mmCIF file of C-alpha atoms in Angstrom:
data_model
loop_
_atom_site.group_PDB
_atom_site.id
_atom_site.type_symbol
_atom_site.label_atom_id
_atom_site.label_comp_id
_atom_site.label_asym_id
_atom_site.label_seq_id
_atom_site.Cartn_x
_atom_site.Cartn_y
_atom_site.Cartn_z
ATOM 1 C CA MET A 1 -6.447 44.906 -5.018
ATOM 2 C CA ARG A 2 -4.785 41.634 -3.907
ATOM 3 C CA VAL A 3 -6.284 40.036 -0.813
ATOM 4 C CA PHE A 4 -5.625 36.874 1.242
ATOM 5 C CA ILE A 5 -8.551 34.730 2.504
ATOM 6 C CA GLY A 6 -7.865 32.914 5.819
ATOM 7 C CA VAL A 7 -10.003 29.750 6.148
ATOM 8 C CA ASP A 8 -10.758 27.478 9.275
ATOM 9 C CA PRO A 9 -12.331 24.694 7.706
ATOM 10 C CA HIS A 10 -14.606 22.164 9.609
ATOM 11 C CA LYS A 11 -16.749 19.435 8.490
ATOM 12 C CA LEU A 12 -20.151 21.081 8.477
ATOM 13 C CA SER A 13 -18.854 24.847 8.408
ATOM 14 C CA VAL A 14 -16.099 27.168 7.140
ATOM 15 C CA THR A 15 -15.085 30.468 8.823
ATOM 16 C CA ILE A 16 -13.245 33.041 6.556
ATOM 17 C CA GLU A 17 -11.672 36.249 6.906
ATOM 18 C CA VAL A 18 -10.327 38.576 4.059
ATOM 19 C CA VAL A 19 -7.274 40.628 4.804
ATOM 20 C CA ASP A 20 -5.139 42.826 2.336
ATOM 21 C CA ASP A 21 -1.538 43.007 2.148
ATOM 22 C CA ARG A 22 -1.510 45.262 5.196
ATOM 23 C CA GLU A 23 -3.576 42.850 7.225
ATOM 24 C CA THR A 24 -6.557 45.206 7.315
ATOM 25 C CA VAL A 25 -9.595 43.187 7.823
ATOM 26 C CA LEU A 26 -12.230 43.847 4.963
ATOM 27 C CA THR A 27 -14.686 41.214 5.770
ATOM 28 C CA THR A 28 -15.493 38.097 7.692
ATOM 29 C CA GLY A 29 -17.990 35.284 7.275
ATOM 30 C CA ARG A 30 -19.185 31.972 8.192
ATOM 31 C CA PHE A 31 -20.777 29.465 5.723
ATOM 32 C CA GLY A 32 -21.872 25.815 5.681
ATOM 33 C CA THR A 33 -20.011 23.329 3.828
ATOM 34 C CA ASP A 34 -22.860 21.993 1.500
ATOM 35 C CA LYS A 35 -23.497 23.366 -2.057
ATOM 36 C CA SER A 36 -25.289 26.449 -1.167
ATOM 37 C CA GLY A 37 -23.096 27.423 1.630
ATOM 38 C CA TYR A 38 -19.995 26.869 -0.635
ATOM 39 C CA ALA A 39 -21.673 28.967 -3.394
ATOM 40 C CA ALA A 40 -22.537 31.882 -0.878
ATOM 41 C CA MET A 41 -19.102 32.000 0.277
ATOM 42 C CA ARG A 42 -17.644 32.221 -3.294
ATOM 43 C CA ARG A 43 -20.031 35.204 -3.977
ATOM 44 C CA HIS A 44 -19.127 36.869 -0.641
ATOM 45 C CA VAL A 45 -15.363 37.100 -1.762
ATOM 46 C CA ALA A 46 -16.251 37.857 -5.716
ATOM 47 C CA ALA A 47 -15.620 41.561 -5.341
ATOM 48 C CA TRP A 48 -11.602 40.713 -5.004
ATOM 49 C CA PRO A 49 -10.713 38.812 -8.306
ATOM 50 C CA GLU A 50 -6.957 38.747 -7.168
ATOM 51 C CA ARG A 51 -7.414 36.588 -4.151
ATOM 52 C CA THR A 52 -5.237 33.953 -2.430
ATOM 53 C CA TRP A 53 -7.087 31.212 -0.318
ATOM 54 C CA ALA A 54 -5.165 30.279 2.531
ATOM 55 C CA VAL A 55 -6.330 26.783 4.102
ATOM 56 C CA GLU A 56 -5.269 25.501 7.293
ATOM 57 C CA GLY A 57 -4.788 21.763 7.469
ATOM 58 C CA SER A 58 -5.276 21.053 3.656
ATOM 59 C CA ASN A 59 -4.099 17.716 4.124
ATOM 60 C CA GLY A 60 -6.712 16.901 6.847
ATOM 61 C CA ALA A 61 -9.968 18.591 7.643
ATOM 62 C CA GLY A 62 -9.462 21.452 5.016
ATOM 63 C CA ARG A 63 -8.791 18.910 2.086
ATOM 64 C CA PRO A 64 -12.427 18.721 0.985
ATOM 65 C CA LEU A 65 -12.662 22.320 0.532
ATOM 66 C CA ALA A 66 -9.092 23.128 -0.786
ATOM 67 C CA GLN A 67 -9.727 20.225 -3.542
ATOM 68 C CA ARG A 68 -13.374 22.161 -4.434
ATOM 69 C CA LEU A 69 -11.531 25.628 -4.653
ATOM 70 C CA LEU A 70 -8.953 24.149 -6.824
ATOM 71 C CA ALA A 71 -11.304 22.647 -9.144
ATOM 72 C CA ASP A 72 -13.098 26.074 -9.444
ATOM 73 C CA GLY A 73 -9.590 27.482 -10.618
ATOM 74 C CA GLU A 74 -8.842 29.218 -7.394
ATOM 75 C CA HIS A 75 -5.302 29.903 -6.103
ATOM 76 C CA VAL A 76 -4.956 27.976 -2.802
ATOM 77 C CA VAL A 77 -1.963 27.772 -0.269
ATOM 78 C CA ASP A 78 -1.430 25.519 2.571
ATOM 79 C CA VAL A 79 -0.850 26.906 5.949
ATOM 80 C CA PRO A 80 0.452 24.428 8.603
ATOM 81 C CA ALA A 81 -1.298 24.438 11.895
ATOM 82 C CA LYS A 82 2.006 25.232 13.897
ATOM 83 C CA LEU A 83 2.239 28.562 12.170
ATOM 84 C CA ALA A 84 -1.245 29.612 12.601
ATOM 85 C CA ALA A 85 -1.002 28.664 16.298
ATOM 86 C CA ARG A 86 2.316 30.851 16.718
ATOM 87 C CA ALA A 87 0.733 33.729 14.737
ATOM 88 C CA ARG A 88 -2.439 33.404 16.986
ATOM 89 C CA LEU A 89 -0.380 33.636 20.277
ATOM 90 C CA PHE A 90 1.934 36.499 19.406
ATOM 91 C CA ASP A 91 -0.803 38.717 17.528
ATOM 92 C CA THR A 92 -3.322 38.824 20.372
ATOM 93 C CA GLY A 93 -1.003 38.141 23.616
ATOM 94 C CA HIS A 94 -3.067 34.938 24.326
ATOM 95 C CA ASN A 95 -3.665 31.501 22.912
ATOM 96 C CA ARG A 96 -7.603 31.857 22.929
ATOM 97 C CA LYS A 97 -8.816 29.673 20.261
ATOM 98 C CA THR A 98 -11.976 30.518 18.391
ATOM 99 C CA ASP A 99 -12.940 29.861 14.744
ATOM 100 C CA ALA A 100 -12.661 33.813 14.018
ATOM 101 C CA HIS A 101 -9.292 33.872 15.754
ATOM 102 C CA ASP A 102 -8.019 30.833 13.678
ATOM 103 C CA ALA A 103 -9.236 32.238 10.551
ATOM 104 C CA HIS A 104 -7.392 35.528 11.324
ATOM 105 C CA ALA A 105 -4.391 34.005 12.221
ATOM 106 C CA VAL A 106 -4.333 31.714 9.041
ATOM 107 C CA ALA A 107 -4.912 35.012 6.925
ATOM 108 C CA VAL A 108 -2.062 36.824 9.020
ATOM 109 C CA VAL A 109 0.432 33.710 8.175
ATOM 110 C CA ALA A 110 -0.335 34.001 4.370
ATOM 111 C CA VAL A 111 0.367 37.775 4.333
ATOM 112 C CA ARG A 112 3.718 37.606 6.240
ATOM 113 C CA THR A 113 5.010 33.995 4.995
ATOM 114 C CA GLU A 114 6.651 33.446 1.736
ATOM 115 C CA GLY A 115 7.107 30.110 0.251
ATOM 116 C CA LEU A 116 3.840 28.573 1.371
ATOM 117 C CA ARG A 117 3.024 25.197 -0.476
ATOM 118 C CA VAL A 118 0.904 26.213 -3.487
ATOM 119 C CA LEU A 119 -1.626 23.505 -3.948
ATOM 120 C CA SER A 120 -2.395 21.935 -7.124
ATOM 121 C CA TYR A 121 -5.341 20.061 -8.378
ATOM 122 C CA ASP A 122 -4.427 16.468 -9.789
ATOM 123 C CA VAL A 123 -7.284 14.239 -10.319
ATOM 124 C CA GLU A 124 -5.166 11.047 -10.752
ATOM 125 C CA LEU A 125 -3.354 11.764 -7.532
ATOM 126 C CA GLU A 126 -6.607 12.327 -5.778
ATOM 127 C CA ALA A 127 -7.739 8.933 -6.951
ATOM 128 C CA LEU A 128 -4.480 7.249 -6.092
ATOM 129 C CA ARG A 129 -4.770 8.638 -2.549
ATOM 130 C CA MET A 130 -8.168 7.518 -2.080
ATOM 131 C CA LEU A 131 -7.169 3.991 -3.195
ATOM 132 C CA ALA A 132 -4.278 3.935 -0.909
ATOM 133 C CA ASP A 133 -6.420 4.939 2.012
ATOM 134 C CA ARG A 134 -8.994 2.313 1.163
ATOM 135 C CA ARG A 135 -6.339 -0.464 0.968
ATOM 136 C CA GLU A 136 -4.968 0.681 4.246
ATOM 137 C CA GLU A 137 -8.417 0.469 5.874
ATOM 138 C CA LEU A 138 -8.895 -3.034 4.517
ATOM 139 C CA THR A 139 -5.576 -4.043 5.744
ATOM 140 C CA ARG A 140 -6.311 -2.922 9.433
ATOM 141 C CA GLN A 141 -9.565 -4.811 8.823
ATOM 142 C CA ARG A 142 -7.886 -7.756 7.846
ATOM 143 C CA VAL A 143 -5.610 -8.029 10.811
ATOM 144 C CA GLN A 144 -8.597 -7.799 13.204
ATOM 145 C CA THR A 145 -10.401 -10.477 11.353
ATOM 146 C CA VAL A 146 -7.572 -12.888 11.673
ATOM 147 C CA ASN A 147 -7.157 -12.211 15.352
ATOM 148 C CA ARG A 148 -10.775 -13.121 15.887
ATOM 149 C CA VAL A 149 -10.454 -16.166 13.772
ATOM 150 C CA GLN A 150 -7.249 -17.071 15.756
ATOM 151 C CA ARG A 151 -9.275 -16.656 18.891
ATOM 152 C CA GLN A 152 -12.117 -19.098 17.693
ATOM 153 C CA LEU A 153 -9.472 -21.694 16.520
ATOM 154 C CA SER A 154 -7.836 -21.611 19.690
ATOM 155 C CA GLU A 155 -10.920 -22.291 21.499
ATOM 156 C CA LEU A 156 -12.322 -24.795 19.035
ATOM 157 C CA THR A 157 -8.874 -26.836 18.760
ATOM 158 C CA PRO A 158 -6.759 -26.093 22.041
ATOM 159 C CA GLY A 159 -2.910 -26.432 21.551
ATOM 160 C CA ARG A 160 -3.197 -26.446 17.755
ATOM 161 C CA ALA A 161 -3.598 -22.774 16.896
ATOM 162 C CA LYS A 162 -0.760 -21.794 14.713
ATOM 163 C CA LYS A 163 0.883 -18.096 14.727
ATOM 164 C CA ASP A 164 0.824 -17.186 11.277
ATOM 165 C CA ILE A 165 -2.277 -18.928 9.761
ATOM 166 C CA THR A 166 -3.667 -18.403 6.103
ATOM 167 C CA ALA A 167 -7.444 -18.694 5.077
ATOM 168 C CA LEU A 168 -7.044 -22.016 3.559
ATOM 169 C CA GLN A 169 -5.221 -23.550 6.553
ATOM 170 C CA ALA A 170 -7.948 -22.242 8.882
ATOM 171 C CA LYS A 171 -10.625 -23.703 6.347
ATOM 172 C CA GLY A 172 -8.971 -27.043 6.759
ATOM 173 C CA ILE A 173 -8.972 -26.891 10.622
ATOM 174 C CA LEU A 174 -12.784 -25.996 10.716
ATOM 175 C CA ALA A 175 -13.559 -28.814 8.429
ATOM 176 C CA SER A 176 -12.080 -31.439 10.777
ATOM 177 C CA VAL A 177 -13.906 -30.038 13.709
ATOM 178 C CA ARG A 178 -17.190 -31.236 14.674
ATOM 179 C CA PRO A 179 -18.384 -29.985 17.945
ATOM 180 C CA ARG A 180 -21.692 -31.641 19.579
ATOM 181 C CA ASP A 181 -22.581 -29.268 22.331
ATOM 182 C CA LEU A 182 -24.389 -25.751 21.695
ATOM 183 C CA ALA A 183 -21.401 -23.623 22.605
ATOM 184 C CA GLY A 184 -19.035 -25.481 20.300
ATOM 185 C CA LYS A 185 -21.497 -25.309 17.454
ATOM 186 C CA THR A 186 -22.138 -21.710 17.843
ATOM 187 C CA ARG A 187 -18.349 -20.996 18.137
ATOM 188 C CA ARG A 188 -17.560 -23.096 14.867
ATOM 189 C CA ARG A 189 -20.351 -21.093 12.996
ATOM 190 C CA LEU A 190 -19.030 -17.689 14.259
ATOM 191 C CA ALA A 191 -15.477 -18.901 13.176
ATOM 192 C CA VAL A 192 -16.783 -19.723 9.625
ATOM 193 C CA GLU A 193 -18.444 -16.235 9.245
ATOM 194 C CA GLN A 194 -15.179 -14.625 10.336
ATOM 195 C CA LEU A 195 -13.342 -16.881 7.751
ATOM 196 C CA THR A 196 -15.904 -16.082 4.850
ATOM 197 C CA GLU A 197 -15.087 -12.233 5.806
ATOM 198 C CA LEU A 198 -11.425 -13.022 5.716
ATOM 199 C CA VAL A 199 -11.471 -14.256 2.229
ATOM 200 C CA ALA A 200 -13.738 -11.409 1.017
ATOM 201 C CA VAL A 201 -11.281 -8.730 2.562
ATOM 202 C CA GLU A 202 -8.258 -10.408 1.072
ATOM 203 C CA LYS A 203 -9.681 -10.547 -2.226
ATOM 204 C CA LYS A 204 -10.705 -6.887 -2.191
ATOM 205 C CA ILE A 205 -6.939 -6.229 -1.200
ATOM 206 C CA LYS A 206 -5.552 -7.924 -4.066
ATOM 207 C CA ALA A 207 -7.747 -6.090 -6.584
ATOM 208 C CA LEU A 208 -6.728 -2.729 -5.009
ATOM 209 C CA THR A 209 -2.911 -3.722 -5.023
ATOM 210 C CA LYS A 210 -3.390 -4.550 -8.828
ATOM 211 C CA GLU A 211 -5.097 -1.245 -9.518
ATOM 212 C CA LEU A 212 -2.643 0.642 -7.725
ATOM 213 C CA ASN A 213 0.140 -0.905 -9.647
ATOM 214 C CA ALA A 214 -1.515 -0.101 -12.918
ATOM 215 C CA MET A 215 -2.096 3.534 -11.759
ATOM 216 C CA VAL A 216 1.574 3.986 -10.839
ATOM 217 C CA HIS A 217 2.838 2.518 -14.104
ATOM 218 C CA ALA A 218 0.373 4.713 -15.930
ATOM 219 C CA ARG A 219 1.829 7.939 -14.358
ATOM 220 C CA GLY A 220 5.397 6.906 -15.532
ATOM 221 C CA SER A 221 6.672 6.551 -12.335
ATOM 222 C CA THR A 222 9.793 4.350 -11.927
ATOM 223 C CA LEU A 223 9.859 4.145 -8.118
ATOM 224 C CA MET A 224 9.187 0.456 -8.253
ATOM 225 C CA ASP A 225 12.451 0.147 -9.668
ATOM 226 C CA LEU A 226 14.046 0.603 -5.975
ATOM 227 C CA PRO A 227 14.448 -2.426 -4.206
ATOM 228 C CA GLY A 228 11.657 -2.826 -1.397
ATOM 229 C CA VAL A 229 9.468 -0.561 -3.118
ATOM 230 C CA GLY A 230 6.173 -2.167 -4.339
ATOM 231 C CA PRO A 231 2.917 -0.825 -5.818
ATOM 232 C CA VAL A 232 1.467 0.268 -2.316
ATOM 233 C CA VAL A 233 4.662 2.095 -1.235
ATOM 234 C CA ALA A 234 4.829 3.679 -4.375
ATOM 235 C CA ALA A 235 1.229 5.030 -4.515
ATOM 236 C CA ARG A 236 1.565 6.275 -1.022
ATOM 237 C CA ILE A 237 4.660 8.382 -1.974
ATOM 238 C CA LEU A 238 3.069 9.678 -5.108
ATOM 239 C CA ALA A 239 -0.044 10.484 -3.370
ATOM 240 C CA ASP A 240 1.557 12.387 -0.469
ATOM 241 C CA VAL A 241 4.508 13.805 -2.154
ATOM 242 C CA GLY A 242 2.457 15.586 -4.924
ATOM 243 C CA ASP A 243 4.754 17.780 -6.779
ATOM 244 C CA VAL A 244 8.450 17.125 -5.886
ATOM 245 C CA ALA A 245 9.668 20.459 -6.734
ATOM 246 C CA ARG A 246 8.280 21.793 -3.410
ATOM 247 C CA PHE A 247 11.313 20.303 -1.654
ATOM 248 C CA ALA A 248 14.545 22.392 -2.147
ATOM 249 C CA ASP A 249 16.877 19.399 -1.717
ATOM 250 C CA ARG A 250 17.141 15.985 -0.391
ATOM 251 C CA ASN A 251 17.661 17.369 3.222
ATOM 252 C CA ARG A 252 14.062 18.801 3.235
ATOM 253 C CA PHE A 253 12.594 15.789 1.841
ATOM 254 C CA ALA A 254 14.206 13.826 4.552
ATOM 255 C CA SER A 255 12.982 16.093 7.301
ATOM 256 C CA TRP A 256 9.420 15.743 5.721
ATOM 257 C CA THR A 257 9.465 12.145 5.684
ATOM 258 C CA GLY A 258 10.826 12.199 9.381
ATOM 259 C CA THR A 259 14.018 10.249 8.407
ATOM 260 C CA ALA A 260 16.535 12.993 9.276
ATOM 261 C CA PRO A 261 17.654 13.211 12.941
ATOM 262 C CA LEU A 262 17.365 15.913 15.129
ATOM 263 C CA ASP A 263 20.504 17.804 16.646
ATOM 264 C CA ALA A 264 20.518 17.303 20.409
ATOM 265 C CA SER A 265 24.001 18.493 21.034
ATOM 266 C CA SER A 266 24.831 20.247 24.091
ATOM 267 C CA GLY A 267 28.108 21.715 24.921
ATOM 268 C CA GLU A 268 31.086 19.506 23.701
ATOM 269 C CA GLN A 269 28.763 16.531 23.403
ATOM 270 C CA ILE A 270 27.839 15.937 19.845
ATOM 271 C CA ARG A 271 24.549 13.587 19.511
ATOM 272 C CA HIS A 272 21.344 13.332 17.337
ATOM 273 C CA ARG A 273 18.223 11.788 18.569
ATOM 274 C CA LEU A 274 15.301 10.270 16.712
ATOM 275 C CA SER A 275 12.729 12.462 14.938
ATOM 276 C CA ARG A 276 8.872 11.789 15.362
ATOM 277 C CA ALA A 277 8.128 14.626 13.157
ATOM 278 C CA GLY A 278 7.314 14.707 9.699
ATOM 279 C CA ASN A 279 4.682 12.540 7.570
ATOM 280 C CA ARG A 280 4.266 9.200 9.836
ATOM 281 C CA LYS A 281 2.646 7.578 6.731
ATOM 282 C CA MET A 282 5.562 8.304 4.569
ATOM 283 C CA ASN A 283 7.895 7.297 7.322
ATOM 284 C CA HIS A 284 6.330 4.030 7.643
ATOM 285 C CA MET A 285 6.454 3.283 4.187
ATOM 286 C CA LEU A 286 10.291 3.778 4.027
ATOM 287 C CA HIS A 287 10.430 1.450 6.961
ATOM 288 C CA ILE A 288 8.640 -1.143 4.983
ATOM 289 C CA ALA A 289 11.170 -0.548 2.220
ATOM 290 C CA ALA A 290 14.030 -0.526 4.728
ATOM 291 C CA ALA A 291 12.755 -3.956 6.294
ATOM 292 C CA THR A 292 12.455 -5.640 2.859
ATOM 293 C CA GLN A 293 15.840 -4.479 1.731
ATOM 294 C CA ALA A 294 17.324 -5.726 5.067
ATOM 295 C CA ARG A 295 15.750 -9.016 4.679
ATOM 296 C CA LEU A 296 16.756 -9.664 1.038
ATOM 297 C CA ASP A 297 20.022 -9.951 -0.800
ATOM 298 C CA THR A 298 20.319 -6.126 -1.811
ATOM 299 C CA GLU A 299 22.820 -3.187 -1.367
ATOM 300 C CA GLY A 300 20.625 -1.924 1.363
ATOM 301 C CA ARG A 301 21.548 -5.191 3.237
ATOM 302 C CA VAL A 302 25.154 -4.573 2.831
ATOM 303 C CA TYR A 303 24.834 -1.020 4.192
ATOM 304 C CA TYR A 304 22.659 -2.349 6.904
ATOM 305 C CA ARG A 305 25.343 -5.022 8.091
ATOM 306 C CA ARG A 306 28.201 -2.339 7.775
ATOM 307 C CA LYS A 307 26.241 -0.077 10.136
ATOM 308 C CA LEU A 308 25.863 -2.950 12.458
ATOM 309 C CA ALA A 309 29.682 -3.834 12.142
ATOM 310 C CA GLU A 310 30.431 -0.300 13.304
ATOM 311 C CA GLY A 311 28.873 -0.692 16.329
ATOM 312 C CA LYS A 312 25.489 0.627 16.026
ATOM 313 C CA THR A 313 22.477 -1.047 17.329
ATOM 314 C CA ARG A 314 19.676 -2.533 15.024
ATOM 315 C CA MET A 315 17.431 0.304 15.222
ATOM 316 C CA GLU A 316 20.251 2.779 14.732
ATOM 317 C CA ALA A 317 21.233 0.835 11.640
ATOM 318 C CA MET A 318 17.731 0.757 10.484
ATOM 319 C CA ARG A 319 17.307 4.558 10.672
ATOM 320 C CA CYS A 320 20.560 5.135 8.741
ATOM 321 C CA LEU A 321 19.127 2.806 5.899
ATOM 322 C CA LYS A 322 15.927 4.624 5.984
ATOM 323 C CA ARG A 323 17.619 7.908 5.365
ATOM 324 C CA ARG A 324 19.504 6.432 2.433
ATOM 325 C CA ILE A 325 16.306 5.103 1.008
ATOM 326 C CA SER A 326 14.738 8.519 1.442
ATOM 327 C CA ASP A 327 17.470 10.104 -0.673
ATOM 328 C CA ALA A 328 17.238 7.360 -3.294
ATOM 329 C CA VAL A 329 13.385 8.124 -3.630
ATOM 330 C CA TYR A 330 13.952 11.849 -3.930
ATOM 331 C CA ARG A 331 16.518 11.122 -6.600
ATOM 332 C CA GLN A 332 14.056 8.974 -8.353
ATOM 333 C CA LEU A 333 11.074 11.479 -8.133
ATOM 334 C CA LEU A 334 13.359 14.294 -9.541
ATOM 335 C CA ALA A 335 14.219 11.928 -12.525
ATOM 336 C CA ASP A 336 10.687 11.279 -13.264
ATOM 337 C CA ALA A 337 9.880 14.825 -12.865
ATOM 338 C CA GLN A 338 12.666 15.625 -15.479
ATOM 339 C CA ALA A 339 11.198 12.994 -17.793
ATOM 340 C CA VAL A 340 7.868 14.486 -17.785
ATOM 341 C CA THR A 341 9.437 17.833 -18.329
ATOM 342 C CA GLU A 342 11.364 16.730 -21.470
ATOM 343 C CA ALA A 343 8.368 14.845 -22.728
ATOM 344 C CA ARG A 344 6.079 17.777 -22.529
ATOM 345 C CA ALA A 345 8.943 19.671 -24.316
ATOM 346 C CA VAL A 346 9.077 17.372 -27.031
ATOM 347 C CA ARG A 347 5.271 17.388 -27.485
ATOM 348 C CA GLY A 348 5.354 21.057 -27.612
ATOM 349 C CA THR A 349 8.079 21.287 -30.072
ATOM 350 C CA SER A 350 6.155 18.636 -32.317
ATOM 351 C CA VAL A 351 2.780 20.740 -32.155
ATOM 352 C CA ILE A 352 4.750 24.062 -33.139
ATOM 353 C CA ARG A 353 6.609 22.339 -36.181
ATOM 354 C CA LYS A 354 3.297 20.983 -37.235
ATOM 355 C CA ALA A 355 1.773 24.417 -37.303
ATOM 356 C CA THR A 356 4.682 26.516 -38.461
ATOM 357 C CA GLY A 357 6.770 23.956 -40.473
ATOM 358 C CA PRO A 358 10.462 23.321 -39.789
ATOM 359 C CA SER A 359 12.560 26.128 -38.412
ATOM 360 C CA SER A 360 16.045 26.516 -37.713
ATOM 361 C CA GLY A 361 15.514 28.960 -35.009
ATOM 362 C CA PRO A 362 15.968 27.965 -31.022
ATOM 363 C CA ARG A 363 13.622 25.475 -29.602
ATOM 364 C CA PRO A 364 10.540 26.961 -27.680
ATOM 365 C CA GLN A 365 10.314 26.259 -24.018
ATOM 366 C CA PRO A 366 6.520 25.429 -23.654
ATOM 367 C CA ARG A 367 5.044 26.402 -20.257
ATOM 368 C CA CYS A 368 7.959 27.918 -18.801
ATOM 369 C CA CYS A 369 8.609 31.414 -17.651
ATOM 370 C CA SER A 370 12.315 31.628 -18.597
ATOM 371 C CA ALA A 371 12.526 35.388 -18.454
ATOM 372 C CA SER A 372 11.474 35.498 -14.718
ATOM 373 C CA GLY A 373 13.756 32.464 -13.679
ATOM 374 C CA MET A 374 10.688 30.140 -13.034
ATOM 375 C CA ALA A 375 10.292 26.539 -14.225
ATOM 376 C CA ALA A 376 7.198 24.671 -15.197
ATOM 377 C CA SER A 377 6.097 22.237 -12.390
ATOM 378 C CA SER A 378 6.866 18.861 -13.392
ATOM 379 C CA LEU A 379 3.641 17.231 -12.315
ATOM 380 C CA THR A 380 0.936 19.978 -12.484
ATOM 381 C CA GLY A 381 2.164 22.334 -15.158
ATOM 382 C CA THR A 382 1.918 25.166 -13.113
ATOM 383 C CA CYS A 383 4.715 27.640 -12.648
ATOM 384 C CA LEU A 384 6.695 27.408 -9.361
ATOM 385 C CA GLN A 385 9.933 29.027 -8.240
ATOM 386 C CA VAL A 386 12.122 25.978 -8.378
ATOM 387 C CA ALA A 387 15.748 25.065 -8.944
ATOM 388 C CA PRO A 388 16.696 24.741 -12.567
ATOM 389 C CA TRP A 389 16.883 21.366 -13.872
ATOM 390 C CA SER A 390 20.410 21.920 -15.268
ATOM 391 C CA ARG A 391 21.460 21.993 -11.671
ATOM 392 C CA LEU A 392 19.838 18.839 -10.700
ATOM 393 C CA THR A 393 20.735 16.610 -13.627
ATOM 394 C CA TRP A 394 24.080 15.960 -11.888
ATOM 395 C CA ARG A 395 22.456 14.510 -8.773
ATOM 396 C CA VAL A 396 19.849 12.629 -10.792
ATOM 397 C CA SER A 397 22.521 10.962 -13.077
ATOM 398 C CA ARG A 398 24.564 9.515 -9.841
ATOM 399 C CA PRO A 399 24.246 5.810 -9.440
ATOM 400 C CA ARG A 400 22.061 4.814 -6.654
ATOM 401 C CA VAL A 401 23.571 3.500 -3.442
ATOM 402 C CA PHE A 402 21.894 2.606 -0.309
#
């Protein structure tokens, strides 16, 4: 019997509810997230081998549990928090929120909803995500340290502080200052300590950027061929997107990145407004790429100026450019995924030829369920319902425009 396990994850505990395909509750439980609690939860559901774990917030609080389940070979799907909230409201007639109600709502969504995102376990992408998060943390720390150094320098040298200062310039300013009073000496000592921390943080940021660059190239990604996309932007895109096959087309991808405007038309008035939805980290990465293209001599700059000439404001022109970059990123991800699929097919054919010798029959299709109309996932190797690559080749081969 196939069952669905709704999971309401927390840092120290997990609440689950097991239901069948008719939403009949079979069992419930609350377990700790430590090693013994996780093992007890696995034993609690061992009686149903055909089980699907539905985890709420697999990109947030539920990520550690989802990754542990995937590492153990479990089938895990992601349930968005909005769908769980709707199911909880309409199922009980109220919006009372408890761990048991949340687990039941997640399980109900898994039973009723088709096309939930199937999670995959990719250790390289997980490492890429952790390194990208760490670099983002160091970047914020660097900004705070620079602000503290600026404050100390403005007090030590009134009227000489610069808006954008480097560690070398700050070191030169501190070398020229010799205060005589106790407050001045203390202020200079604190500034030297802050400057030492700034140099250490910048060294770590450079090392992480170099490591991200190597990992992006090791995956065979060509995202950095796009103007304005560097190793940091490419690493964040790869880590957050995962398998691009989960997006049906470029419009779905743009909606996920928050670059697709929302329809706000009323009557005969046709208008669209800015979307605040979607993955905000991805939206920020696309904004960095758009700002870089608008500053440098690129096709994106030509497109940006054309939108300004059409009467759009700077922000409106920037949003149009971000949408064009989102489409270009989607096409590049599809091209990379197709290249990986073709490479796997070539490797599979060479292995078969070595084992059986040359044959004049049709080439086999490794890891592909052609009879059921399912194609192999480009990045994870699992079978997912996606559009055939023959239909996507036309879009991939089109020239990039911004």
